[in-house]
Structures are given as C-alpha cells and as structure tokens.
C-alpha cells in the first residue's frame, strides 16, 4: 500500500506538533511505523491522503455508531452552522438535548454539558467530592477516564500503550487521593474502602472496559460495587464515554441493569463532535453551580453545533432501537468468524466481546484485568495491526484499545476482515 504522502505529512507534523500528533495513541508508537493521515471518511470507511480506503474499526473511538458522515447528522450541522457556531448563551437546543438524554438514560435527573469526556469525568469527581465532603477516589487499573490529574494513576489507553507508569507534573498531593484496584476484584475494593473508612468520595469505573482492550465485568462485580457504594455513602460513577448509547439506548446502566449515581459521557453525545456531559441524581447534581457551590463552567458547553449533531444521532438511535440488535449481530458474526480462523491455525487466543465492542488477545489465559491484558502477546497484535492496515483494515493502533463496530459495516466488510486475518495467520 502506498502511504508516501502520510510519511511526508508525519515528518512535517513533527516540526510543529509534539510527536506529530494531538493525542498520543495515534502516533503508532507501540505498533511501530508511521501513522496514516486521514483525509475523509464515509460510512464504514476511512480514506487516507494517498487515496487508500480502510474498513474502520475505531469509529472515532466509539461515537460513529451509524457510520461516518451520516446524512442527517451532516445536514443538521450545515443548517446550524449558518446561524453561527457558538454563542456562549443558553439555547433551546440544550434543553431538547437534555430532555432527549434523560428520556433515554436511566437515573439521570439532571445533566450538565461539557466539551469532552475528560472534562465530564473531572467534573463528576469534583462534584462527588463536594457532595460527600470526602477526598479519595477509587479507580481501576487499566481504566482510563481522560487526562485530568486525579485519573492518571495506573491508567489504560495511551498510558498503557506507551508504558507510562508515573506522570511527571502530577503532584503527590493529588495522586495520594487516587486509590487503585484490579478490575473485577471486588474484595480488593472492599479492603481499600475498609482501610479508608469515610474517606472515599467516589468509585469510578468503565462498566465495560475499553481502554485495555475490551474487558467484561464478571458476574456480581458491578452489583457488589453498587452495594458497597450504597452502604458506605460513596458516589458510584459510571464512565460511559465508550459504552453510553453504544451498548443500549440507556448505555451500560440499561444493558447491565445497574444503577449509577453519576454517569459521564463524551464524544458519543455529539455524534463525534467535541462534547461531553455528566449527569445523575437530582440530589447530587443540585450541588453544581449555579444551584450549589461546586463550580464548573465553559463557554463551549452546550455548543450549538455539537448539540444538533448529537441530538440528531441520538434521536435516530432512540427511534430505531433495532440498530442495537443489528450491531450486536454483526459483532458476533465478526467474533465467530475470527475465532474460527484462529482455531483453524492453532493460534492461542482470547476474544472479548460485548455488544458492539470487541478485542482479540493472543494468549492462553482469560483477559479479565490489566495484568492479564498486559501478559498477552503484544508484539503478535502489533504484527496483526500492520498486516491489516496494509490490507485496508484500520484496527486501533494498540493492543490496549477496544475495537468499535459501526452500523454502516456490511457483512462483506466483515467477511473481508475475517479473510484478511486468515491470510495473516497463514504467513
Ligand atoms: N484515548 C483514546 C482511546 N482510548 C484515543 C484518543 C485519540 O487518539 O483520538
């Protein structure tokens, strides 16, 4: 595959942008090689600056559930753009968006728009601290909640990809309040809570993890955390930046039937535009300014372009819930097809799949937490990544990321993906 223009652009980018990218995972550092630069995308396909087409399994890290440049979303953005791109003042659109989200998602009485998933998680934690008057937070190893200081301890995604254990610039005063436990280990969490009696403000979790590959919560894990939070007066925060509106109209809360106290969202509620939100129980949300004194603000919060793009996509998901069954069927088809070829070639593997999230791990042990994910054969994944890319299939450029399916993918695309993995295994 000819990617000469991408290579030239990467050289040029490095002269003015740190590492040539605006988000580290994109740099291909762990998989090696140089990133391809994208010119456009439509439906299930990305097109790079050299004119190559790729079947996309990233979907902008989740939000492109209906595929890229979905017609109604594009039209809505165009119609709004002529009325200006930002006002810094209230709009009807924000109310319609809040009403739509609260009609789709359980346990969200009030919701505040922000501009990214990072901002949503950072604000939700501040709120939980303000509400409980406690300082500590428990997060899970390999979960990633954006790049706010409190969350960059044993984090997944780019930190796992680049093997960054400690982040310079984060003071010990901040990180001392972040306690970590292995994912799926309820007893470890109970122990931490016991050792920090009445000090834990929040437990934050990716209800289905997507930042160390896709990892599924084991039976009883989330239920146990819910019970513990209720008993100990801890705010239970679901980070639904990846799972929100993807696993079900009501996200992981609906799909797994677990109530969170606060929920955070990211790009998915903007149809891929830069946006996020956090919401939850009235009793907690009322502590946010201007109702309460937990301060949180932003000129671009509730931005009209982001609102109309997100509203249009979410409304389509609400009106056509069969999309979820279609997506899940496609993901199962892909997973079963990949499993068949892996078995045929006697490869050691685990496939983790939930809804339209999936990841393949080359190993002979179950992938249930960060340690087990890290013990898989990462170089083998990196080889797969490059073989797929060279054959027009764009997987996440890291073994520590989930793949995300979009509903524009055809069964022909899935067959091509399976056949390409078969070819890879024949080498
Ligand atoms: N941290 C993101 C994946 N979990 C990647 C963000 C990006 O590079 O766009």
Short mmCIF file of C-alpha atoms and ligand atoms in Angstrom, two decimals:
data_model
loop_
_atom_site.label_atom_id
_atom_site.label_comp_id
_atom_site.label_asym_id
_atom_site.label_seq_id
_atom_site.Cartn_x
_atom_site.Cartn_y
_atom_site.Cartn_z
CA UNK A 1 0.00 0.00 0.00
CA UNK A 2 1.39 3.40 -0.97
CA UNK A 3 1.44 5.73 2.05
CA UNK A 4 4.14 8.10 0.87
CA UNK A 5 2.08 11.27 1.45
CA UNK A 6 1.29 10.16 5.03
CA UNK A 7 5.02 9.68 5.64
CA UNK A 8 5.76 13.18 4.32
CA UNK A 9 2.99 14.66 6.47
CA UNK A 10 4.24 12.86 9.57
CA UNK A 11 7.71 14.35 9.06
CA UNK A 12 6.15 17.78 8.62
CA UNK A 13 3.79 17.38 11.61
CA UNK A 14 6.65 16.60 13.97
CA UNK A 15 8.14 20.02 13.33
CA UNK A 16 5.21 21.86 14.93
CA UNK A 17 3.18 19.28 16.88
CA UNK A 18 4.70 17.24 19.77
CA UNK A 19 5.34 13.78 18.32
CA UNK A 20 3.40 14.82 15.22
CA UNK A 21 0.03 14.03 16.78
CA UNK A 22 -2.53 15.69 19.01
CA UNK A 23 -3.29 12.54 21.01
CA UNK A 24 -0.53 10.01 21.78
CA UNK A 25 -2.12 6.68 20.72
CA UNK A 26 -2.35 7.98 17.13
CA UNK A 27 1.44 8.15 16.84
CA UNK A 28 1.65 4.34 16.25
CA UNK A 29 4.47 4.29 18.82
CA UNK A 30 3.72 0.86 20.24
CA UNK A 31 2.73 -0.79 16.95
CA UNK A 32 5.64 0.89 15.16
CA UNK A 33 5.73 2.55 11.76
CA UNK A 34 4.20 5.88 10.83
CA UNK A 35 0.55 6.84 11.20
CA UNK A 36 -1.63 7.22 8.15
CA UNK A 37 -3.18 10.67 7.78
CA UNK A 38 -6.91 10.66 7.15
CA UNK A 39 -8.45 12.91 4.54
CA UNK A 40 -12.11 11.92 4.83
CA UNK A 41 -14.49 9.21 5.94
CA UNK A 42 -17.88 8.00 4.80
CA UNK A 43 -20.00 5.19 6.22
CA UNK A 44 -17.74 2.35 7.35
CA UNK A 45 -14.65 3.62 5.54
CA UNK A 46 -11.72 5.91 6.19
CA UNK A 47 -9.74 7.36 3.26
CA UNK A 48 -6.15 8.47 3.74
CA UNK A 49 -4.25 11.27 1.98
CA UNK A 50 -2.81 8.75 -0.51
CA UNK A 51 -6.29 7.68 -1.57
CA UNK A 52 -6.28 4.33 0.28
CA UNK A 53 -9.58 3.05 1.68
CA UNK A 54 -9.76 1.33 5.08
CA UNK A 55 -12.58 -0.52 6.83
CA UNK A 56 -12.79 1.41 10.11
CA UNK A 57 -12.89 -0.45 13.44
CA UNK A 58 -12.27 2.63 15.58
CA UNK A 59 -15.36 4.71 14.76
CA UNK A 60 -13.59 7.77 16.26
CA UNK A 61 -13.10 5.67 19.41
CA UNK A 62 -16.80 4.89 19.70
CA UNK A 63 -19.19 7.64 18.68
CA UNK A 64 -19.69 6.89 14.96
CA UNK A 65 -22.34 4.29 15.73
CA UNK A 66 -24.19 4.99 12.48
CA UNK A 67 -21.01 5.33 10.43
CA UNK A 68 -19.13 8.41 9.27
CA UNK A 69 -20.74 11.50 7.74
CA UNK A 70 -24.21 10.14 8.39
CA UNK A 71 -26.53 12.13 6.12
CA UNK A 72 -28.96 13.51 8.69
CA UNK A 73 -26.11 14.50 11.04
CA UNK A 74 -24.24 16.32 8.28
CA UNK A 75 -27.41 18.15 7.20
CA UNK A 76 -28.18 19.22 10.77
CA UNK A 77 -24.67 20.60 11.25
CA UNK A 78 -24.82 22.51 7.95
CA UNK A 79 -28.18 24.06 8.85
CA UNK A 80 -26.94 25.17 12.27
CA UNK A 81 -23.58 26.49 11.03
CA UNK A 82 -25.20 29.34 9.09
CA UNK A 83 -26.72 30.51 12.39
CA UNK A 84 -23.23 30.75 13.95
CA UNK A 85 -21.02 28.19 15.64
CA UNK A 86 -21.04 29.44 19.25
CA UNK A 87 -22.98 31.94 21.35
CA UNK A 88 -21.85 31.43 24.95
CA UNK A 89 -25.51 31.87 25.90
CA UNK A 90 -28.42 29.46 26.51
CA UNK A 91 -30.29 27.83 23.61
CA UNK A 92 -33.42 25.74 23.07
CA UNK A 93 -31.16 23.05 21.59
CA UNK A 94 -29.56 22.44 25.00
CA UNK A 95 -32.95 21.84 26.60
CA UNK A 96 -34.01 19.46 23.82
CA UNK A 97 -30.71 17.60 24.19
CA UNK A 98 -31.05 17.31 27.98
CA UNK A 99 -34.66 16.12 27.59
CA UNK A 100 -33.65 13.56 24.97
CA UNK A 101 -30.81 12.16 27.07
CA UNK A 102 -32.86 11.97 30.27
CA UNK A 103 -35.63 10.20 28.30
CA UNK A 104 -33.16 7.54 27.08
CA UNK A 105 -30.90 7.01 30.08
CA UNK A 106 -31.97 5.64 33.48
CA UNK A 107 -31.18 7.51 36.72
CA UNK A 108 -30.27 10.82 35.14
CA UNK A 109 -32.49 13.60 36.53
CA UNK A 110 -30.18 16.48 35.69
CA UNK A 111 -27.38 16.68 33.13
CA UNK A 112 -24.64 19.27 32.53
CA UNK A 113 -22.98 19.58 29.10
CA UNK A 114 -19.20 19.99 28.87
CA UNK A 115 -16.73 19.77 25.99
CA UNK A 116 -15.03 16.37 26.39
CA UNK A 117 -15.08 13.10 28.27
CA UNK A 118 -12.05 14.25 30.26
CA UNK A 119 -13.95 17.30 31.43
CA UNK A 120 -17.02 15.21 32.25
CA UNK A 121 -15.09 12.77 34.48
CA UNK A 122 -13.05 15.54 36.11
CA UNK A 123 -16.23 17.48 36.93
CA UNK A 124 -18.13 14.40 38.15
CA UNK A 125 -15.30 13.64 40.58
CA UNK A 126 -15.23 17.22 41.85
CA UNK A 127 -18.99 17.02 42.36
CA UNK A 128 -18.73 13.70 44.22
CA UNK A 129 -16.07 15.23 46.48
CA UNK A 130 -18.11 18.34 47.09
CA UNK A 131 -21.24 16.32 47.78
CA UNK A 132 -19.67 13.80 50.15
CA UNK A 133 -17.09 16.19 51.65
CA UNK A 134 -14.53 13.41 51.20
CA UNK A 135 -11.31 13.45 49.15
CA UNK A 136 -10.39 9.98 47.95
CA UNK A 137 -11.42 8.22 44.75
CA UNK A 138 -11.09 4.57 43.79
CA UNK A 139 -10.38 3.80 40.15
CA UNK A 140 -9.45 0.57 38.41
CA UNK A 141 -6.07 -0.35 36.95
CA UNK A 142 -6.22 -0.04 33.16
CA UNK A 143 -9.38 2.09 33.17
CA UNK A 144 -8.96 5.45 31.52
CA UNK A 145 -11.13 8.41 32.46
CA UNK A 146 -9.43 11.11 30.41
CA UNK A 147 -6.32 13.03 31.32
CA UNK A 148 -7.34 15.00 34.43
CA UNK A 149 -4.65 14.70 37.12
CA UNK A 150 -6.65 12.51 39.51
CA UNK A 151 -7.13 9.78 36.91
CA UNK A 152 -3.61 9.41 35.55
CA UNK A 153 -2.67 6.72 38.02
CA UNK A 154 -2.33 3.16 36.62
CA UNK A 155 -4.39 4.28 33.65
CA UNK A 156 -5.11 2.38 30.45
CA UNK A 157 -5.26 3.63 26.86
CA UNK A 158 -2.25 5.77 25.85
CA UNK A 159 -0.54 5.39 29.22
CA UNK A 160 -0.62 1.61 28.93
CA UNK A 161 0.32 1.81 25.25
CA UNK A 162 3.37 3.99 25.96
CA UNK A 163 4.09 2.27 29.29
CA UNK A 164 3.92 5.50 31.29
CA UNK A 165 3.74 4.47 34.95
CA UNK A 166 4.05 7.86 36.63
CA UNK A 167 3.13 11.14 35.00
CA UNK A 168 5.52 13.99 35.75
CA UNK A 169 3.60 17.16 36.60
CA UNK A 170 1.05 15.45 38.80
CA UNK A 171 1.75 16.36 42.40
CA UNK A 172 1.92 13.69 45.09
CA UNK A 173 -0.78 15.70 46.89
CA UNK A 174 -3.16 14.80 44.07
CA UNK A 175 -2.15 11.21 43.41
CA UNK A 176 -2.27 10.28 47.10
CA UNK A 177 -6.04 10.62 46.91
CA UNK A 178 -6.34 8.22 43.95
CA UNK A 179 -6.56 4.62 45.10
CA UNK A 180 -6.47 1.79 42.58
CA UNK A 181 -7.74 -1.77 42.48
CA UNK A 182 -7.58 -4.51 39.84
CA UNK A 183 -10.66 -4.62 37.58
CA UNK A 184 -13.08 -7.40 38.53
CA UNK A 185 -11.62 -7.69 42.05
CA UNK A 186 -14.42 -6.80 44.45
CA UNK A 187 -12.53 -7.95 47.54
CA UNK A 188 -9.64 -5.60 46.76
CA UNK A 189 -12.09 -2.70 46.63
CA UNK A 190 -13.75 -3.74 49.89
CA UNK A 191 -10.34 -3.81 51.55
CA UNK A 192 -9.45 -0.32 50.29
CA UNK A 193 -12.78 1.07 51.47
CA UNK A 194 -12.27 -0.54 54.88
CA UNK A 195 -8.77 0.93 55.17
CA UNK A 196 -10.09 4.36 54.19
CA UNK A 197 -13.30 4.40 56.19
CA UNK A 198 -15.46 7.50 55.47
CA UNK A 199 -12.78 8.98 53.21
CA UNK A 200 -13.81 7.64 49.80
CA UNK A 201 -15.92 10.10 47.83
CA UNK A 202 -16.35 8.06 44.66
CA UNK A 203 -15.72 4.82 42.86
CA UNK A 204 -15.37 5.46 39.13
CA UNK A 205 -15.43 2.64 36.59
CA UNK A 206 -15.75 1.83 32.92
CA UNK A 207 -18.71 -0.58 33.28
CA UNK A 208 -17.40 -2.47 30.25
CA UNK A 209 -13.74 -1.54 29.96
CA UNK A 210 -12.44 -0.37 26.58
CA UNK A 211 -9.05 1.07 27.39
CA UNK A 212 -7.11 -2.17 27.99
CA UNK A 213 -8.79 -3.99 25.15
CA UNK A 214 -12.41 -4.85 25.79
CA UNK A 215 -12.89 -6.33 29.26
CA UNK A 216 -16.23 -7.54 30.53
CA UNK A 217 -17.30 -7.15 34.17
CA UNK A 218 -17.63 -10.56 35.81
CA UNK A 219 -20.93 -11.68 37.33
CA UNK A 220 -21.50 -9.90 40.65
CA UNK A 221 -18.65 -7.39 40.31
CA UNK A 222 -20.67 -4.27 39.45
CA UNK A 223 -23.54 -5.44 41.66
CA UNK A 224 -21.07 -5.74 44.56
CA UNK A 225 -19.65 -2.29 43.91
CA UNK A 226 -23.17 -0.84 43.80
CA UNK A 227 -24.00 -2.41 47.16
CA UNK A 228 -20.74 -1.24 48.70
CA UNK A 229 -21.27 2.34 47.49
CA UNK A 230 -24.79 2.41 48.90
CA UNK A 231 -23.67 1.03 52.27
CA UNK A 232 -20.68 3.36 52.56
CA UNK A 233 -22.20 6.58 51.18
CA UNK A 234 -19.82 6.52 48.19
CA UNK A 235 -20.85 8.06 44.87
CA UNK A 236 -20.80 5.36 42.17
CA UNK A 237 -19.72 6.90 38.85
CA UNK A 238 -20.16 5.06 35.54
CA UNK A 239 -17.77 6.39 32.91
CA UNK A 240 -19.89 5.76 29.84
CA UNK A 241 -17.66 7.66 27.43
CA UNK A 242 -17.32 4.44 25.42
CA UNK A 243 -20.41 2.46 26.43
CA UNK A 244 -23.01 5.25 26.53
CA UNK A 245 -25.61 4.95 23.74
CA UNK A 246 -23.41 2.22 22.22
CA UNK A 247 -24.39 -0.82 24.28
CA UNK A 248 -28.06 0.21 24.50
CA UNK A 249 -30.08 3.46 24.29
CA UNK A 250 -29.58 3.68 28.07
CA UNK A 251 -25.93 2.58 27.88
CA UNK A 252 -24.30 0.13 30.28
CA UNK A 253 -26.72 1.06 33.06
CA UNK A 254 -29.59 -0.31 30.97
CA UNK A 255 -27.71 -3.22 29.42
CA UNK A 256 -26.30 -4.46 32.75
CA UNK A 257 -29.20 -3.31 34.89
CA UNK A 258 -27.03 -1.47 37.41
CA UNK A 259 -27.83 1.98 38.76
CA UNK A 260 -25.06 4.54 38.87
CA UNK A 261 -25.24 7.73 40.95
CA UNK A 262 -23.44 9.79 38.32
CA UNK A 263 -22.77 8.99 34.66
CA UNK A 264 -20.25 10.60 32.33
CA UNK A 265 -20.39 10.82 28.53
CA UNK A 266 -18.02 12.00 25.83
CA UNK A 267 -17.95 12.40 22.05
CA UNK A 268 -20.85 9.99 21.52
CA UNK A 269 -23.39 12.62 22.57
CA UNK A 270 -22.06 14.94 19.86
CA UNK A 271 -22.10 12.38 17.08
CA UNK A 272 -18.30 12.73 17.17
CA UNK A 273 -18.17 16.49 17.82
CA UNK A 274 -16.06 17.67 20.80
CA UNK A 275 -18.56 17.32 23.63
CA UNK A 276 -19.21 15.53 26.88
CA UNK A 277 -21.69 15.56 29.75
CA UNK A 278 -22.17 14.36 33.29
CA UNK A 279 -25.47 13.75 34.98
CA UNK A 280 -27.26 11.83 37.65
CA UNK A 281 -29.45 12.02 40.69
CA UNK A 282 -31.03 15.41 41.38
CA UNK A 283 -29.90 15.29 44.98
CA UNK A 284 -26.24 15.17 43.86
CA UNK A 285 -26.46 17.32 40.73
CA UNK A 286 -28.06 20.18 42.68
CA UNK A 287 -24.65 20.85 44.23
CA UNK A 288 -23.34 22.13 40.88
CA UNK A 289 -23.14 25.91 40.37
CA UNK A 290 -25.25 27.99 39.98
CA UNK A 291 -27.59 25.83 42.14
CA UNK A 292 -24.81 24.88 44.51
CA UNK A 293 -21.21 25.89 45.06
CA UNK A 294 -19.34 23.09 43.25
CA UNK A 295 -18.08 25.30 40.44
CA UNK A 296 -17.96 24.07 36.85
CA UNK A 297 -18.24 26.15 33.66
CA UNK A 298 -17.34 26.52 29.97
CA UNK A 299 -18.07 28.80 27.00
CA UNK A 300 -18.28 25.83 24.65
CA UNK A 301 -20.50 23.81 26.99
CA UNK A 302 -23.74 23.10 25.12
CA UNK A 303 -22.18 24.34 21.88
CA UNK A 304 -24.96 24.52 19.26
CA UNK A 305 -23.14 22.55 16.55
CA UNK A 306 -22.26 19.78 18.99
CA UNK A 307 -25.82 19.78 20.36
CA UNK A 308 -27.54 19.48 16.98
CA UNK A 309 -25.12 16.81 15.75
CA UNK A 310 -25.55 14.76 18.90
CA UNK A 311 -29.30 15.30 19.11
CA UNK A 312 -29.77 14.12 15.53
CA UNK A 313 -27.73 10.95 16.05
CA UNK A 314 -29.18 10.06 19.46
CA UNK A 315 -32.74 10.65 18.20
CA UNK A 316 -32.08 8.24 15.34
CA UNK A 317 -30.85 5.64 17.85
CA UNK A 318 -33.90 6.22 20.05
CA UNK A 319 -36.32 5.93 17.12
CA UNK A 320 -34.61 2.84 15.67
CA UNK A 321 -33.62 0.62 18.59
CA UNK A 322 -33.25 -2.35 16.21
CA UNK A 323 -29.84 -0.81 15.35
CA UNK A 324 -28.51 -2.31 18.61
CA UNK A 325 -29.50 -5.86 17.66
CA UNK A 326 -28.05 -5.33 14.17
CA UNK A 327 -24.75 -4.09 15.58
CA UNK A 328 -24.54 -6.90 18.09
CA UNK A 329 -25.28 -9.48 15.39
CA UNK A 330 -22.50 -8.02 13.22
CA UNK A 331 -20.05 -8.08 16.14
CA UNK A 332 -20.94 -11.70 16.92
CA UNK A 333 -20.51 -12.63 13.24
CA UNK A 334 -17.10 -10.97 13.21
CA UNK A 335 -16.07 -12.56 16.53
CA UNK A 336 -17.23 -16.04 15.46
CA UNK A 337 -15.51 -15.71 12.09
CA UNK A 338 -12.23 -14.61 13.65
CA UNK A 339 -12.48 -17.38 16.24
CA UNK A 340 -12.91 -20.00 13.50
CA UNK A 341 -9.76 -18.90 11.67
CA UNK A 342 -7.74 -18.60 14.88
CA UNK A 343 -8.77 -22.15 15.80
CA UNK A 344 -8.04 -23.44 12.30
CA UNK A 345 -4.47 -22.18 12.60
CA UNK A 346 -3.98 -23.47 16.16
CA UNK A 347 -3.37 -19.95 17.46
CA UNK A 348 -3.62 -19.22 21.20
CA UNK A 349 -6.22 -16.51 21.65
CA UNK A 350 -8.98 -14.95 23.68
CA UNK A 351 -11.75 -12.86 22.17
CA UNK A 352 -13.59 -10.47 24.48
CA UNK A 353 -16.86 -9.22 23.05
CA UNK A 354 -19.73 -7.25 24.50
CA UNK A 355 -22.41 -5.56 22.38
CA UNK A 356 -20.51 -3.82 19.57
CA UNK A 357 -17.16 -3.76 21.40
CA UNK A 358 -14.60 -6.49 20.77
CA UNK A 359 -10.89 -7.20 21.18
CA UNK A 360 -8.59 -10.06 20.22
CA UNK A 361 -5.75 -11.10 22.53
CA UNK A 362 -3.01 -13.55 21.61
CA UNK A 363 -2.65 -15.62 24.78
CA UNK A 364 -3.74 -18.73 26.59
CA UNK A 365 -5.35 -17.10 29.63
CA UNK A 366 -8.55 -15.16 30.24
CA UNK A 367 -8.33 -11.38 29.95
CA UNK A 368 -10.13 -10.04 33.00
CA UNK A 369 -8.00 -7.12 34.17
CA UNK A 370 -4.97 -5.02 33.26
CA UNK A 371 -2.37 -7.58 34.35
CA UNK A 372 -3.87 -10.36 32.27
CA UNK A 373 -4.17 -7.99 29.28
CA UNK A 374 -0.53 -6.96 29.64
CA UNK A 375 0.60 -10.62 29.70
CA UNK A 376 -0.85 -11.29 26.24
CA UNK A 377 1.47 -11.38 23.22
CA UNK A 378 1.50 -7.67 22.35
CA UNK A 379 4.13 -7.97 19.55
CA UNK A 380 1.83 -10.50 17.84
CA UNK A 381 -1.02 -7.98 17.99
CA UNK A 382 1.29 -5.35 16.52
CA UNK A 383 2.09 -7.67 13.58
CA UNK A 384 -1.62 -8.22 13.05
CA UNK A 385 -2.26 -4.48 13.17
CA UNK A 386 0.23 -3.77 10.36
CA UNK A 387 -0.90 -6.68 8.20
CA UNK A 388 -4.49 -5.47 8.49
CA UNK A 389 -3.55 -1.86 7.77
CA UNK A 390 -1.57 -2.91 4.68
CA UNK A 391 -4.69 -4.74 3.53
CA UNK A 392 -7.11 -1.86 4.05
CA UNK A 393 -8.41 -2.58 7.55
CA UNK A 394 -7.91 0.01 10.27
CA UNK A 395 -7.73 -1.51 13.78
CA UNK A 396 -6.88 0.53 16.89
CA UNK A 397 -3.09 1.08 16.86
CA UNK A 398 -2.68 -0.52 20.28
CA UNK A 399 -3.49 -3.86 21.90
CA UNK A 400 -4.84 -1.83 24.84
CA UNK A 401 -7.85 -0.47 22.99
CA UNK A 402 -11.25 -1.93 22.19
CA UNK A 403 -12.43 -2.18 18.58
CA UNK A 404 -15.74 -0.42 17.91
CA UNK A 405 -18.15 -1.51 15.19
CA UNK A 406 -20.42 0.90 13.35
CA UNK A 407 -23.69 0.00 11.72
CA UNK A 408 -22.58 1.07 8.25
CA UNK A 409 -20.33 -2.02 8.15
CA UNK A 410 -21.63 -4.59 5.69
CA UNK A 411 -21.34 -8.37 6.04
CA UNK A 412 -19.00 -8.17 3.05
CA UNK A 413 -16.71 -5.87 5.09
CA UNK A 414 -16.80 -8.34 7.96
CA UNK A 415 -16.03 -11.26 5.61
CA UNK A 416 -13.09 -9.33 4.18
CA UNK A 417 -11.82 -8.68 7.72
CA UNK A 418 -12.07 -12.37 8.67
CA UNK A 419 -10.41 -13.46 5.41
CA UNK A 420 -7.57 -10.99 5.98
CA UNK A 421 -6.93 -12.37 9.48
CA UNK A 422 -6.94 -15.86 7.91
CA UNK A 423 -4.28 -14.66 5.44
CA UNK A 424 -2.25 -13.16 8.29
CA UNK A 425 -2.27 -16.45 10.15
CA UNK A 426 -1.13 -18.35 7.04
CA UNK A 427 2.16 -16.44 6.92
N1 LIG B 1 -7.50 7.75 24.30
C1 LIG B 1 -8.23 7.41 23.14
C2 LIG B 1 -8.56 5.97 23.07
N2 LIG B 1 -8.95 5.38 24.27
C3 LIG B 1 -7.52 7.79 21.88
C4 LIG B 1 -7.83 9.18 21.53
C5 LIG B 1 -7.37 9.61 20.15
O1 LIG B 1 -6.23 9.42 19.82
O2 LIG B 1 -8.19 10.16 19.45
#
